[in-house]
Coordinates of C-alpha atoms and ligand atoms in Angstrom, one line a residue:
M101 CA 0.0 0.0 0.0
A102 CA 1.2 3.5 -0.8
Q103 CA 2.3 5.9 1.9
S104 CA -0.1 8.6 2.8
C105 CA 0.2 11.9 1.0
K106 CA 2.7 14.3 2.5
Y107 CA 0.0 17.0 2.6
I108 CA -2.5 14.9 4.5
D109 CA -2.2 16.8 7.8
N110 CA -2.9 20.2 6.4
C111 CA -5.1 19.4 3.4
P112 CA -8.6 21.0 4.0
L113 CA -10.2 18.6 1.5
F114 CA -8.8 15.6 3.3
Q115 CA -10.4 16.9 6.5
Q116 CA -13.7 16.9 4.7
F117 CA -13.1 13.3 3.4
K118 CA -12.6 12.1 6.9
H119 CA -16.1 13.3 8.0
A120 CA -18.0 12.4 4.9
H121 CA -18.6 8.7 4.4
G122 CA -19.5 9.1 0.7
K123 CA -16.1 10.6 0.1
V124 CA -14.0 7.8 1.6
V125 CA -13.3 6.4 -1.9
W126 CA -11.3 9.6 -2.8
M127 CA -9.3 9.2 0.4
L128 CA -8.5 5.6 -0.3
V129 CA -7.6 6.1 -4.0
Y130 CA -5.7 9.4 -3.6
C131 CA -4.7 10.5 -0.1
K132 CA -3.7 7.0 1.1
G133 CA -3.6 5.2 -2.2
D134 CA -1.7 4.6 -5.4
S135 CA -3.2 7.5 -7.4
Q136 CA -1.8 10.1 -5.0
A137 CA 0.7 11.4 -7.6
E138 CA -2.2 12.1 -9.9
C139 CA -4.0 14.4 -7.4
E140 CA -4.5 17.8 -8.9
R141 CA -4.3 19.4 -5.4
L142 CA -1.0 17.8 -4.7
K143 CA 0.4 18.9 -8.1
A144 CA -0.8 22.5 -7.4
R145 CA 1.0 22.4 -4.0
E146 CA 4.1 21.1 -5.6
R147 CA 4.0 24.1 -8.0
G148 CA 3.8 26.4 -5.0
E149 CA 0.1 27.2 -5.5
T150 CA -2.7 27.0 -3.0
P151 CA -5.6 25.1 -4.5
S152 CA -9.2 26.0 -3.7
P153 CA -10.4 24.2 -0.5
T154 CA -13.1 22.6 -2.5
M155 CA -11.0 21.4 -5.5
L156 CA -11.2 17.6 -5.7
P157 CA -8.2 15.4 -6.5
D158 CA -9.4 15.1 -10.1
G159 CA -9.5 18.9 -10.5
S160 CA -13.3 19.2 -10.4
D161 CA -15.0 21.3 -7.7
L162 CA -16.6 19.6 -4.7
I163 CA -19.5 22.1 -4.6
E164 CA -20.3 21.7 -8.3
A165 CA -20.0 17.9 -8.1
T166 CA -22.5 17.8 -5.3
T167 CA -25.0 20.1 -6.9
R168 CA -25.1 18.2 -10.2
Ligands
SF4_443 S1 -6.6 15.5 -1.6 FE1 -4.6 15.4 -2.6 S2 -3.3 16.9 -1.6 FE2 -5.0 16.5 -0.2 S3 -4.3 14.8 1.1 FE3 -5.4 13.9 -0.6 S4 -3.8 13.4 -2.1 FE4 -2.9 14.9 -0.7

């Protein structure tokens, strides 16, 4: 199993995943899983950017995704 993402302790989205059962799959696939390097949030952080707190690992927006 992959190591947890290095941003896990201060990622606002991860905090939301922890408290939303429907979002656990994101956490398992990205934050604690093998697709971590594909996370758009992680890539933004690596570029020195601060991603929107509602940007999902695939680059879409949490708010838009839940209102569709
Ligand atoms: S959402 Fe992305 S940046 Fe945040 S903890 Fe998960 S893998 Fe890391």
